[in-house]
Every structure is written in C-alpha cells, then in structure tokens.
PDB file of C-alpha atoms in Angstrom:
ATOM      1  CA  MET A 560     -13.085   0.832 -14.723  1.00 42.00           C
ATOM      2  CA  ARG A 561     -11.294  -2.309 -15.853  1.00 41.00           C
ATOM      3  CA  VAL A 562      -8.869  -3.963 -13.433  1.00 39.00           C
ATOM      4  CA  GLU A 563      -5.930  -5.793 -14.937  1.00 42.00           C
ATOM      5  CA  THR A 564      -3.742  -8.302 -13.126  1.00 42.00           C
ATOM      6  CA  LEU A 565      -0.227  -6.897 -13.029  1.00 47.00           C
ATOM      7  CA  ASP A 566       2.920  -7.855 -11.179  1.00 48.00           C
ATOM      8  CA  TRP A 567       2.778  -5.422  -8.258  1.00 46.00           C
ATOM      9  CA  ASP A 568       6.090  -6.668  -6.832  1.00 49.00           C
ATOM     10  CA  THR A 569       7.823  -5.824 -10.089  1.00 46.00           C
ATOM     11  CA  ILE A 570       6.215  -2.375 -10.180  1.00 46.00           C
ATOM     12  CA  SER A 571       7.279  -1.706  -6.594  1.00 50.00           C
ATOM     13  CA  LEU A 572      10.806  -2.908  -7.329  1.00 46.00           C
ATOM     14  CA  LYS A 573      11.090  -0.620 -10.329  1.00 47.00           C
ATOM     15  CA  LEU A 574       9.808   2.383  -8.423  1.00 48.00           C
ATOM     16  CA  GLU A 575      11.815   1.978  -5.250  1.00 49.00           C
ATOM     17  CA  ASN A 576      15.110   0.449  -6.347  1.00 46.00           C
ATOM     18  CA  SER A 577      17.915   1.840  -8.455  1.00 41.00           C
ATOM     19  CA  ILE A 578      18.034   0.967 -12.126  1.00 44.00           C
ATOM     20  CA  ASN A 579      20.921   0.408 -14.493  1.00 46.00           C
ATOM     21  CA  ASP A 580      19.925   2.747 -17.310  1.00 51.00           C
ATOM     22  CA  PRO A 581      21.228   6.228 -16.369  1.00 48.00           C
ATOM     23  CA  LYS A 582      18.874   7.811 -18.912  1.00 48.00           C
ATOM     24  CA  ILE A 583      15.883   6.739 -16.850  1.00 53.00           C
ATOM     25  CA  ASN A 584      15.300   7.995 -13.324  1.00 68.00           C
ATOM     26  CA  GLN A 585      12.632   7.093 -10.821  1.00 72.00           C
ATOM     27  CA  ARG A 586      10.485  10.107 -11.700  1.00 78.00           C
ATOM     28  CA  ASN A 587      10.460   9.261 -15.404  1.00 83.00           C
ATOM     29  CA  LEU A 588       9.694   5.645 -14.634  1.00 87.00           C
ATOM     30  CA  LYS A 589       6.828   6.586 -12.359  1.00 90.00           C
ATOM     31  CA  GLU A 590       5.404   9.007 -14.911  1.00 92.00           C
ATOM     32  CA  SER A 591       5.524   6.220 -17.477  1.00 91.00           C
ATOM     33  CA  SER A 592       3.821   3.821 -15.062  1.00 92.00           C
ATOM     34  CA  LEU A 593       1.085   6.357 -14.298  1.00 94.00           C
ATOM     35  CA  SER A 594       0.497   7.017 -17.990  1.00 94.00           C
ATOM     36  CA  THR A 595       0.232   3.296 -18.680  1.00 93.00           C
ATOM     37  CA  ALA A 596      -2.202   2.782 -15.796  1.00 93.00           C
ATOM     38  CA  VAL A 597      -4.353   5.650 -17.080  1.00 93.00           C
ATOM     39  CA  GLU A 598      -4.396   4.172 -20.577  1.00 92.00           C
ATOM     40  CA  MET A 599      -5.335   0.755 -19.178  1.00 91.00           C
ATOM     41  CA  GLN A 600      -8.006   2.345 -16.965  1.00 88.00           C
ATOM     42  CA  ASP A 601      -6.633   0.292 -14.094  1.00 91.00           C
ATOM     43  CA  TYR A 602      -8.084   1.675 -10.856  1.00 91.00           C
ATOM     44  CA  LYS A 603      -6.097  -0.519  -8.479  1.00 94.00           C
ATOM     45  CA  ILE A 604      -2.740   0.291 -10.022  1.00 94.00           C
ATOM     46  CA  LEU A 605      -3.568   4.001 -10.070  1.00 95.00           C
ATOM     47  CA  GLN A 606      -4.512   3.775  -6.411  1.00 95.00           C
ATOM     48  CA  TYR A 607      -1.295   1.914  -5.617  1.00 95.00           C
ATOM     49  CA  LEU A 608       0.945   4.332  -7.518  1.00 95.00           C
ATOM     50  CA  THR A 609      -0.751   7.337  -5.926  1.00 95.00           C
ATOM     51  CA  LYS A 610       0.269   6.058  -2.496  1.00 94.00           C
ATOM     52  CA  THR A 611       3.930   5.626  -3.409  1.00 92.00           C
ATOM     53  CA  LYS A 612       6.620   8.226  -2.720  1.00 90.00           C
ATOM     54  CA  GLY A 613       5.972  11.499  -4.501  1.00 91.00           C
ATOM     55  CA  GLY A 614       2.291  10.816  -5.072  1.00 93.00           C
ATOM     56  CA  LEU A 615       0.992  11.804  -8.501  1.00 95.00           C
ATOM     57  CA  ILE A 616       3.973  14.096  -9.147  1.00 94.00           C
ATOM     58  CA  THR A 617       2.236  16.804 -11.207  1.00 94.00           C
ATOM     59  CA  SER A 618      -1.063  18.642 -11.472  1.00 95.00           C
ATOM     60  CA  GLU A 619      -1.452  17.205 -14.968  1.00 95.00           C
ATOM     61  CA  PHE A 620      -1.677  13.696 -13.532  1.00 96.00           C
ATOM     62  CA  ARG A 621      -3.931  14.863 -10.712  1.00 97.00           C
ATOM     63  CA  LYS A 622      -6.396  16.389 -13.178  1.00 96.00           C
ATOM     64  CA  VAL A 623      -6.833  12.957 -14.703  1.00 96.00           C
ATOM     65  CA  ILE A 624      -6.438  10.620 -11.723  1.00 97.00           C
ATOM     66  CA  TRP A 625      -8.202  12.410  -8.855  1.00 98.00           C
ATOM     67  CA  PRO A 626     -11.552  12.256 -10.709  1.00 96.00           C
ATOM     68  CA  VAL A 627     -10.994   8.556 -11.365  1.00 95.00           C
ATOM     69  CA  LEU A 628     -10.182   7.718  -7.751  1.00 96.00           C
ATOM     70  CA  LEU A 629     -13.146   9.782  -6.521  1.00 95.00           C
ATOM     71  CA  GLY A 630     -15.551   8.136  -8.950  1.00 92.00           C
ATOM     72  CA  VAL A 631     -16.570  11.222 -10.909  1.00 90.00           C
ATOM     73  CA  GLU A 632     -17.176   9.079 -13.979  1.00 81.00           C
ATOM     74  CA  HIS A 633     -19.977   7.274 -12.157  1.00 69.00           C
ATOM     75  CA  LEU A 634     -21.982  10.459 -11.629  1.00 67.00           C
ATOM     76  CA  GLU A 635     -25.164  10.637 -13.613  1.00 62.00           C
ATOM     77  CA  ASP A 636     -25.312  13.467 -16.115  1.00 65.00           C
ATOM     78  CA  GLU A 637     -28.197  15.554 -14.881  1.00 68.00           C
ATOM     79  CA  VAL A 638     -29.335  18.958 -15.971  1.00 65.00           C
ATOM     80  CA  GLU A 639     -28.657  21.126 -12.949  1.00 76.00           C
ATOM     81  CA  PRO A 640     -30.199  24.531 -12.322  1.00 80.00           C
ATOM     82  CA  ASP A 641     -27.965  27.559 -12.615  1.00 87.00           C
ATOM     83  CA  TRP A 642     -26.355  27.749  -9.171  1.00 90.00           C
ATOM     84  CA  ARG A 643     -26.466  31.539  -9.339  1.00 88.00           C
ATOM     85  CA  LEU A 644     -30.255  31.340  -9.180  1.00 91.00           C
ATOM     86  CA  LEU A 645     -30.282  29.103  -6.098  1.00 92.00           C
ATOM     87  CA  PRO A 646     -31.043  30.605  -2.669  1.00 94.00           C
ATOM     88  CA  GLN A 647     -28.120  32.319  -1.001  1.00 95.00           C
ATOM     89  CA  HIS A 648     -26.316  30.230   1.626  1.00 96.00           C
ATOM     90  CA  LYS A 649     -26.152  31.615   5.149  1.00 96.00           C
ATOM     91  CA  ASP A 650     -22.333  31.531   5.232  1.00 97.00           C
ATOM     92  CA  GLU A 651     -21.571  33.386   2.011  1.00 97.00           C
ATOM     93  CA  ASP A 652     -20.434  36.573   3.749  1.00 97.00           C
ATOM     94  CA  GLN A 653     -17.768  34.632   5.657  1.00 97.00           C
ATOM     95  CA  VAL A 654     -16.715  32.914   2.440  1.00 97.00           C
ATOM     96  CA  GLY A 655     -16.094  36.316   0.887  1.00 97.00           C
ATOM     97  CA  LEU A 656     -13.924  37.419   3.802  1.00 97.00           C
ATOM     98  CA  ASP A 657     -11.845  34.233   3.740  1.00 97.00           C
ATOM     99  CA  VAL A 658     -11.382  34.304  -0.026  1.00 97.00           C
ATOM    100  CA  GLU A 659      -9.817  37.751   0.223  1.00 95.00           C
ATOM    101  CA  ARG A 660      -7.189  36.244   2.548  1.00 93.00           C
ATOM    102  CA  SER A 661      -6.381  33.359   0.212  1.00 94.00           C
ATOM    103  CA  PHE A 662      -3.481  32.626  -2.187  1.00 94.00           C
ATOM    104  CA  VAL A 663      -0.833  33.908   0.215  1.00 89.00           C
ATOM    105  CA  TYR A 664       1.766  31.163  -0.268  1.00 88.00           C
ATOM    106  CA  TYR A 665       0.940  29.842  -3.723  1.00 90.00           C
ATOM    107  CA  PRO A 666       0.963  30.442  -6.576  1.00 91.00           C
ATOM    108  CA  GLN A 667       3.912  32.794  -6.329  1.00 86.00           C
ATOM    109  CA  ASN A 668       4.952  35.700  -8.525  1.00 85.00           C
ATOM    110  CA  ILE A 669       1.736  36.052 -10.495  1.00 91.00           C
ATOM    111  CA  PRO A 670       0.192  39.332 -11.695  1.00 92.00           C
ATOM    112  CA  SER A 671      -2.425  40.906  -9.453  1.00 92.00           C
ATOM    113  CA  THR A 672      -5.018  40.476 -12.202  1.00 94.00           C
ATOM    114  CA  ASP A 673      -4.412  36.716 -12.251  1.00 94.00           C
ATOM    115  CA  LYS A 674      -4.675  36.532  -8.476  1.00 94.00           C
ATOM    116  CA  ARG A 675      -7.938  38.491  -8.627  1.00 96.00           C
ATOM    117  CA  LYS A 676      -9.345  35.984 -11.104  1.00 96.00           C
ATOM    118  CA  LEU A 677      -8.293  33.092  -8.864  1.00 96.00           C
ATOM    119  CA  LYS A 678     -10.067  34.689  -5.916  1.00 97.00           C
ATOM    120  CA  ASP A 679     -13.207  35.261  -7.965  1.00 97.00           C
ATOM    121  CA  ASP A 680     -13.152  31.656  -9.181  1.00 97.00           C
ATOM    122  CA  LEU A 681     -12.547  30.405  -5.645  1.00 98.00           C
ATOM    123  CA  ARG A 682     -15.495  32.344  -4.286  1.00 98.00           C
ATOM    124  CA  SER A 683     -17.705  31.060  -7.099  1.00 97.00           C
ATOM    125  CA  ILE A 684     -16.732  27.412  -6.648  1.00 98.00           C
ATOM    126  CA  ILE A 685     -17.260  27.497  -2.872  1.00 98.00           C
ATOM    127  CA  THR A 686     -20.562  29.333  -3.212  1.00 98.00           C
ATOM    128  CA  ARG A 687     -21.730  26.829  -5.812  1.00 97.00           C
ATOM    129  CA  VAL A 688     -20.976  23.894  -3.503  1.00 98.00           C
ATOM    130  CA  LEU A 689     -22.780  25.535  -0.591  1.00 98.00           C
ATOM    131  CA  ARG A 690     -25.838  26.519  -2.615  1.00 97.00           C
ATOM    132  CA  THR A 691     -26.027  23.072  -4.177  1.00 96.00           C
ATOM    133  CA  TYR A 692     -25.765  21.403  -0.758  1.00 96.00           C
ATOM    134  CA  PRO A 693     -27.319  23.977   1.606  1.00 96.00           C
ATOM    135  CA  GLU A 694     -27.351  21.544   4.531  1.00 96.00           C
ATOM    136  CA  LEU A 695     -23.571  21.928   4.779  1.00 97.00           C
ATOM    137  CA  SER A 696     -22.143  24.556   7.109  1.00 97.00           C
ATOM    138  CA  TYR A 697     -19.073  26.412   5.899  1.00 98.00           C
ATOM    139  CA  TYR A 698     -16.079  26.559   8.220  1.00 97.00           C
ATOM    140  CA  GLN A 699     -12.993  28.751   8.125  1.00 94.00           C
ATOM    141  CA  GLY A 700     -10.280  26.690   6.491  1.00 95.00           C
ATOM    142  CA  TYR A 701     -12.526  25.021   3.939  1.00 98.00           C
ATOM    143  CA  HIS A 702     -11.399  27.721   1.517  1.00 97.00           C
ATOM    144  CA  ASP A 703      -7.788  26.541   1.959  1.00 97.00           C
ATOM    145  CA  ILE A 704      -8.793  23.054   0.811  1.00 98.00           C
ATOM    146  CA  CYS A 705     -10.768  24.458  -2.109  1.00 98.00           C
ATOM    147  CA  THR A 706      -7.734  26.517  -3.123  1.00 97.00           C
ATOM    148  CA  VAL A 707      -5.754  23.329  -3.742  1.00 98.00           C
ATOM    149  CA  PHE A 708      -8.468  21.865  -5.961  1.00 98.00           C
ATOM    150  CA  LEU A 709      -8.850  25.115  -7.876  1.00 98.00           C
ATOM    151  CA  LEU A 710      -5.126  25.311  -8.632  1.00 97.00           C
ATOM    152  CA  VAL A 711      -5.119  21.717  -9.869  1.00 97.00           C
ATOM    153  CA  PHE A 712      -8.230  22.109 -12.055  1.00 96.00           C
ATOM    154  CA  GLU A 713      -7.828  25.800 -12.823  1.00 88.00           C
ATOM    155  CA  ASP A 714      -8.605  25.445 -16.532  1.00 86.00           C
ATOM    156  CA  ASP A 715     -11.702  23.274 -15.971  1.00 94.00           C
ATOM    157  CA  LEU A 716     -13.998  24.775 -13.348  1.00 95.00           C
ATOM    158  CA  GLU A 717     -16.839  22.370 -14.109  1.00 94.00           C
ATOM    159  CA  LEU A 718     -14.668  19.336 -13.400  1.00 95.00           C
ATOM    160  CA  CYS A 719     -13.268  21.128 -10.360  1.00 97.00           C
ATOM    161  CA  PHE A 720     -16.801  21.530  -8.995  1.00 96.00           C
ATOM    162  CA  LYS A 721     -17.619  17.850  -9.521  1.00 95.00           C
ATOM    163  CA  VAL A 722     -14.409  16.625  -7.903  1.00 97.00           C
ATOM    164  CA  LEU A 723     -14.633  19.095  -5.027  1.00 98.00           C
ATOM    165  CA  SER A 724     -18.288  18.226  -4.417  1.00 96.00           C
ATOM    166  CA  ILE A 725     -17.577  14.511  -4.110  1.00 96.00           C
ATOM    167  CA  PHE A 726     -14.523  15.119  -1.942  1.00 98.00           C
ATOM    168  CA  THR A 727     -16.537  17.440   0.299  1.00 98.00           C
ATOM    169  CA  LEU A 728     -19.493  15.090   0.712  1.00 96.00           C
ATOM    170  CA  VAL A 729     -17.362  11.992   1.260  1.00 95.00           C
ATOM    171  CA  HIS A 730     -14.497  13.350   3.340  1.00 96.00           C
ATOM    172  CA  LEU A 731     -15.429  16.736   4.822  1.00 97.00           C
ATOM    173  CA  ARG A 732     -19.121  16.393   5.607  1.00 96.00           C
ATOM    174  CA  ASP A 733     -18.494  15.658   9.300  1.00 94.00           C
ATOM    175  CA  PHE A 734     -16.611  18.951   9.595  1.00 96.00           C
ATOM    176  CA  MET A 735     -19.547  20.806   8.046  1.00 97.00           C
ATOM    177  CA  MET A 736     -22.232  19.860  10.528  1.00 95.00           C
ATOM    178  CA  PRO A 737     -23.990  22.461  12.724  1.00 91.00           C
ATOM    179  CA  ASN A 738     -21.756  21.498  15.680  1.00 91.00           C
ATOM    180  CA  ILE A 739     -18.278  20.025  16.164  1.00 91.00           C
ATOM    181  CA  ASP A 740     -19.306  16.875  18.048  1.00 92.00           C
ATOM    182  CA  VAL A 741     -18.294  14.475  15.259  1.00 93.00           C
ATOM    183  CA  THR A 742     -15.125  16.446  14.591  1.00 94.00           C
ATOM    184  CA  LEU A 743     -14.153  16.233  18.249  1.00 93.00           C
ATOM    185  CA  LYS A 744     -14.607  12.458  18.205  1.00 93.00           C
ATOM    186  CA  MET A 745     -12.130  12.275  15.349  1.00 94.00           C
ATOM    187  CA  LEU A 746      -9.668  14.583  17.102  1.00 95.00           C
ATOM    188  CA  LYS A 747      -9.721  12.310  20.143  1.00 93.00           C
ATOM    189  CA  LEU A 748      -7.936   9.729  18.015  1.00 94.00           C
ATOM    190  CA  ILE A 749      -4.822  11.935  18.243  1.00 94.00           C
ATOM    191  CA  PRO A 750      -3.994  11.262  21.919  1.00 93.00           C
ATOM    192  CA  GLU A 751      -5.121   7.657  21.579  1.00 93.00           C
ATOM    193  CA  LEU A 752      -2.777   7.019  18.663  1.00 93.00           C
ATOM    194  CA  THR A 753       0.040   9.018  20.266  1.00 93.00           C
ATOM    195  CA  SER A 754      -0.125   6.792  23.346  1.00 92.00           C
ATOM    196  CA  LYS A 755       0.471   3.785  21.085  1.00 92.00           C
ATOM    197  CA  ILE A 756       3.247   5.312  18.989  1.00 90.00           C
ATOM    198  CA  ASP A 757       5.116   7.497  21.486  1.00 90.00           C
ATOM    199  CA  GLU A 758       4.050   6.944  25.081  1.00 90.00           C
ATOM    200  CA  ASP A 759       6.670   9.358  26.437  1.00 88.00           C
ATOM    201  CA  LEU A 760       5.336  12.157  24.245  1.00 88.00           C
ATOM    202  CA  TYR A 761       1.785  11.333  25.311  1.00 89.00           C
ATOM    203  CA  ASN A 762       2.757  11.616  28.968  1.00 89.00           C
ATOM    204  CA  ASP A 763       4.972  14.686  28.577  1.00 86.00           C
ATOM    205  CA  LEU A 764       2.196  16.633  26.837  1.00 83.00           C
ATOM    206  CA  ILE A 765      -0.360  15.411  29.388  1.00 82.00           C
ATOM    207  CA  MET A 766      -2.593  14.445  26.486  1.00 84.00           C
ATOM    208  CA  GLY A 767      -4.843  12.359  28.673  1.00 82.00           C
ATOM    209  CA  ASN A 768      -6.030  15.502  30.457  1.00 84.00           C
ATOM    210  CA  LEU A 769      -6.538  17.762  27.437  1.00 84.00           C
ATOM    211  CA  GLU A 770      -9.281  18.084  24.879  1.00 88.00           C
ATOM    212  CA  PRO A 771      -7.504  17.724  21.517  1.00 90.00           C
ATOM    213  CA  PHE A 772      -8.463  21.135  20.140  1.00 92.00           C
ATOM    214  CA  TYR A 773      -4.761  21.699  19.455  1.00 90.00           C
ATOM    215  CA  GLY A 774      -5.192  19.508  16.382  1.00 93.00           C
ATOM    216  CA  LEU A 775      -8.328  21.212  15.067  1.00 95.00           C
ATOM    217  CA  SER A 776      -6.838  23.555  12.462  1.00 94.00           C
ATOM    218  CA  PRO A 777      -4.409  21.148  10.757  1.00 95.00           C
ATOM    219  CA  ILE A 778      -6.948  18.325  10.655  1.00 96.00           C
ATOM    220  CA  ILE A 779     -10.002  20.196   9.345  1.00 97.00           C
ATOM    221  CA  THR A 780      -7.865  21.991   6.742  1.00 97.00           C
ATOM    222  CA  LEU A 781      -5.973  18.786   5.856  1.00 97.00           C
ATOM    223  CA  PHE A 782      -2.795  20.779   6.606  1.00 96.00           C
ATOM    224  CA  SER A 783      -3.513  23.135   3.700  1.00 94.00           C
ATOM    225  CA  HIS A 784      -3.515  26.161   6.013  1.00 91.00           C
ATOM    226  CA  ASP A 785      -0.125  25.351   7.544  1.00 90.00           C
ATOM    227  CA  ILE A 786       1.962  23.820   4.747  1.00 92.00           C
ATOM    228  CA  THR A 787       3.305  26.463   2.386  1.00 91.00           C
ATOM    229  CA  GLU A 788       4.727  24.162  -0.307  1.00 94.00           C
ATOM    230  CA  PHE A 789       2.088  23.366  -2.937  1.00 95.00           C
ATOM    231  CA  SER A 790       3.672  20.092  -4.061  1.00 94.00           C
ATOM    232  CA  THR A 791       3.765  18.846  -0.467  1.00 95.00           C
ATOM    233  CA  ILE A 792       0.112  19.589   0.263  1.00 96.00           C
ATOM    234  CA  CYS A 793      -0.865  17.974  -3.040  1.00 97.00           C
ATOM    235  CA  GLN A 794       0.903  14.773  -1.986  1.00 96.00           C
ATOM    236  CA  ILE A 795      -1.129  14.739   1.232  1.00 96.00           C
ATOM    237  CA  PHE A 796      -4.303  15.112  -0.832  1.00 98.00           C
ATOM    238  CA  ASP A 797      -3.053  12.284  -3.073  1.00 97.00           C
ATOM    239  CA  LEU A 798      -2.755  10.040  -0.037  1.00 96.00           C
ATOM    240  CA  ILE A 799      -6.195  10.953   1.304  1.00 97.00           C
ATOM    241  CA  ILE A 800      -7.899  10.367  -2.032  1.00 97.00           C
ATOM    242  CA  ALA A 801      -6.050   7.103  -2.713  1.00 96.00           C
ATOM    243  CA  ASN A 802      -6.842   5.750   0.761  1.00 95.00           C
ATOM    244  CA  GLY A 803     -10.444   6.891   0.597  1.00 94.00           C
ATOM    245  CA  SER A 804     -10.278   8.339   4.106  1.00 92.00           C
ATOM    246  CA  ILE A 805      -9.145  11.524   5.821  1.00 92.00           C
ATOM    247  CA  GLY A 806      -8.225   9.303   8.751  1.00 92.00           C
ATOM    248  CA  VAL A 807      -4.690   9.318   7.369  1.00 94.00           C
ATOM    249  CA  THR A 808      -4.413  12.945   8.492  1.00 96.00           C
ATOM    250  CA  ILE A 809      -4.500  11.739  12.103  1.00 95.00           C
ATOM    251  CA  TYR A 810      -1.532   9.443  11.430  1.00 94.00           C
ATOM    252  CA  ILE A 811       0.346  12.248   9.684  1.00 94.00           C
ATOM    253  CA  TYR A 812      -0.330  14.628  12.565  1.00 94.00           C
ATOM    254  CA  VAL A 813       0.838  12.174  15.223  1.00 94.00           C
ATOM    255  CA  CYS A 814       3.960  11.313  13.230  1.00 92.00           C
ATOM    256  CA  LEU A 815       4.768  15.013  12.917  1.00 90.00           C
ATOM    257  CA  LEU A 816       4.340  15.462  16.666  1.00 89.00           C
ATOM    258  CA  SER A 817       6.635  12.552  17.374  1.00 89.00           C
ATOM    259  CA  ASN A 818       9.274  13.601  14.856  1.00 88.00           C
ATOM    260  CA  LYS A 819       9.289  17.221  16.026  1.00 83.00           C
ATOM    261  CA  LYS A 820       9.001  16.606  19.757  1.00 80.00           C
ATOM    262  CA  ASP A 821      12.487  17.985  20.449  1.00 76.00           C
ATOM    263  CA  LYS A 822      11.406  21.351  19.032  1.00 77.00           C
ATOM    264  CA  ILE A 823       8.131  21.194  20.957  1.00 75.00           C
ATOM    265  CA  PHE A 824      10.017  21.054  24.247  1.00 72.00           C
ATOM    266  CA  GLU A 825      12.670  23.652  23.401  1.00 66.00           C
TER     267      GLU A 825
END
C-alpha cells in the first residue's frame, strides 16, 4: 500500500474544528477524507482517520478499510480444502448453544427468517475458523465478537472469514489457549493502570487484594457482550484495529471505571 505525504495538521484541523461552509458538516468532511484515503491507498492516513472521533462512521467504510488495516491483501491466495470436510472441532456443541442466544440487541426489527439466516451464517463462520485453526479453544463470548464482523461483512462471507481469521489470530489468540494464564496476565494491567490514573478508586475498590476477574467478560468480548449500541461497539473495534492491539480495551475499561465510580459506590 502506497504511503503519501499529506498535511496531517490540516486534516486534523478540518476534522476537529468548525468550518465556514454550512453545507458541509464534520461527518461529510470525514467521509470525503476517508474516500480520498481509500482511493490513494494511503495506509497511514486511513489508520489516522480511523482513530479520530466517530471511527469509520459506517459499515460501508469498514468493509473496505478493516481488511486494509488488517493486511488481508497480503494473504497468499491458496486453494483451501472445503472446511465442511475438515475434522469437527471439540467446541462445536458450545458454539451452537451460544449462537442460539445471539442477535439479541442488534440488528433490531428484522423478520425471524432473516435472524435465522444470520444465526446459521454465524455458526458457519465460527465453525470454519475453529476447524481451520483447530489449536484454538473456543470461549463463550467469542460469538459476540464474530457477530460484529458478520453484520459488517454480511454480504461477503468469504471476506468476513479472512478478516475474522486474521483478527482472531493476531488479537484473540491469547484468549483461546487451553488455560487463562495469559489472559490473567493481561487483566492484571487493570489494577496497575487504575492505580496510575485514579489512585482513590484503586484504594476504594481494594484492587491490590483482588484477582481482576471482574474485568474478564468485557475484555475478552471487547465489550461486545455488554454494549447494546452497534455503532458504539463498531467504533471500539475501529480503535483496536487501527492501533493494532487489544491493549486499548484495558484503557477503555479503566476509563469507564473512573468515569462511573460514583455509580459504583451508590
């Protein structure tokens, strides 16, 4: 992907500050900037814009830009065996149970036949990932993450599989090990970061004496199990993909704790 030298200060100024032309708003300007960056195949500008307020705005942009940021274009085109003929993964029964509990919050107001198709597609895409990479262990909540990808790439299941596979191997692999040792090490960053950001909160919650299992669900699901607004969860995924690390979820979690501490102690 070609990288052009652009005036980032000017781009930032245009995105964040008010403009004189009332016919143009920040959303339209950002959409125009994203379209231009896509046309120029400019990775760095796409990465920068993805991190700005509002993320990638729409699923249409995500369909194009998520694969770019995850490097799907660099995958070698190989003839893969039909995943349906691969050995069954040990966790497929649990996948089936979780899929039946999916699509509760979004999409809304769709016919039952459409929801059934989404569930069937979700089960297929998860099963394909697990059969293709049998060393991975499924965990409850992975289906919530996969739901987001499926809704973004709903009309292109092959691209959805490629993007989800890379995202899984790069960002979720540690959560899909036979034990939670690596996951626990990551969770221990929560009290450590809290002590730096909000020492009073750290002390009031006695974080130094607790194993951070309280953060397990939101972190391993990237908040997709708890946040009911699709656009909001997509913006979190934008940030993770643009930063190239799920470590940002720790910062988000700690900031939420700090901002909501009054409610915590009610």
